[in-house]
Amino acid sequence: LRAATFDAWGAWPDSLGPARHVMSAVREGSIASNGLSDGAMVLVPLFSLGTPGATLPVVAPSVMPGTDYMDARAQFLFRLSGATRPAAVASADSAMTVWTTRVGEFTYSAFETFCENGPCEGPTFDSGCASSDVRAGTIARDDGFLLAFSSGRDWGTCLLDDGIPGPPTRIQTERRGGPPGVAPGADIVMPEPIAELTMVQRRPEGGWVVVRTDGSTSFQPPPIVGIPVDDAGFAASQPVVLVPEGATVGPIAASAFGDGLAVAWVAASPDPVAPDIGVRVFDRDGNLLAETSLSTSAAFLSPNERLSLIESPSHDALLLGWSSAGAEPKVVAARVACR
């Protein structure tokens, strides 16, 4: 794992120089991270020395930008027999980490709270399971965390032996931390399996669950939908179509933006090698405020990669990141600003 740093909101350098070393032996290059210039938390899957194909999930709670590490300070979370992938991480006084792990034909979510001296709650596997990949997101709220995840079973029943997980057509939310500890929120059924899911803050309270289904039963690529939820995880209003059907075919990203949100997506394009990336900005109620697009022809977008989107501290600009393909793979960043 390597990282390069620059002043995202000031004058950009001509070159970032060599990327600094953060951690060795990261499996499959999959990470989840939280935090910016004052320190970051990074969730990574390391190679396991045990069962072939297994990974050893760790959290590096104090990765500082611009710092070289032999290996960042890490806390081992748990060992699993199958390959695991980080899904989401959020940090406040403690940190909520979310992993997904494949067990036979099914995928299960693992939720764990990480305190200063190590794991303080979990991992739990009783919610968020399906017959295909499970997606999840989390945000820090007051004295706890708000989570959203896809599932193919009722909330809290993934470890019961009275049935098997179905396809991940359900969006479920829950609140962890503070009284009453763990509490279920919404349970929303989508028309087909969920392919993308992320969660961002909705100021001053609650969050947005941003999802896109897999299109397996659709005549056109499905829309990107935003579901506003309150601090308990229950729907605060009706879902909002953020990007219409037929517009997107690849990964999505979302970020809080002022008291609203911003969404980025890979646009359906006649040129699949260099598609455009669309960006839209919405107010707190999901009304469209502005939109633009960026060409990736100079830095081709890698297939099946994630987009990354964050807002500036002044809430008037966005930083968009993606991976480029080609003879020299690169990480690419672009800044989108309000005028």
Short mmCIF file of N, CA and C in Angstrom, two decimals, residues 44 176 243-244 249 322:
data_model
loop_
_atom_site.label_atom_id
_atom_site.label_comp_id
_atom_site.label_asym_id
_atom_site.label_seq_id
_atom_site.Cartn_x
_atom_site.Cartn_y
_atom_site.Cartn_z
N VAL A 44 -7.23 -2.78 5.51
CA VAL A 44 -6.57 -3.51 4.42
C VAL A 44 -6.63 -5.02 4.68
N ARG A 176 -25.58 1.58 15.63
CA ARG A 176 -24.71 0.92 16.61
C ARG A 176 -24.05 1.97 17.48
N VAL A 243 -29.64 9.87 -10.62
CA VAL A 243 -29.17 9.74 -12.01
C VAL A 243 -30.15 8.81 -12.71
N PRO A 244 -30.73 9.19 -13.84
CA PRO A 244 -31.79 8.39 -14.45
C PRO A 244 -31.26 7.08 -15.04
N VAL A 249 -23.08 2.77 -16.18
CA VAL A 249 -22.80 1.35 -16.34
C VAL A 249 -21.71 0.86 -15.39
N TRP A 322 -9.87 8.30 -9.46
CA TRP A 322 -10.12 7.00 -10.07
C TRP A 322 -8.79 6.39 -10.48
#
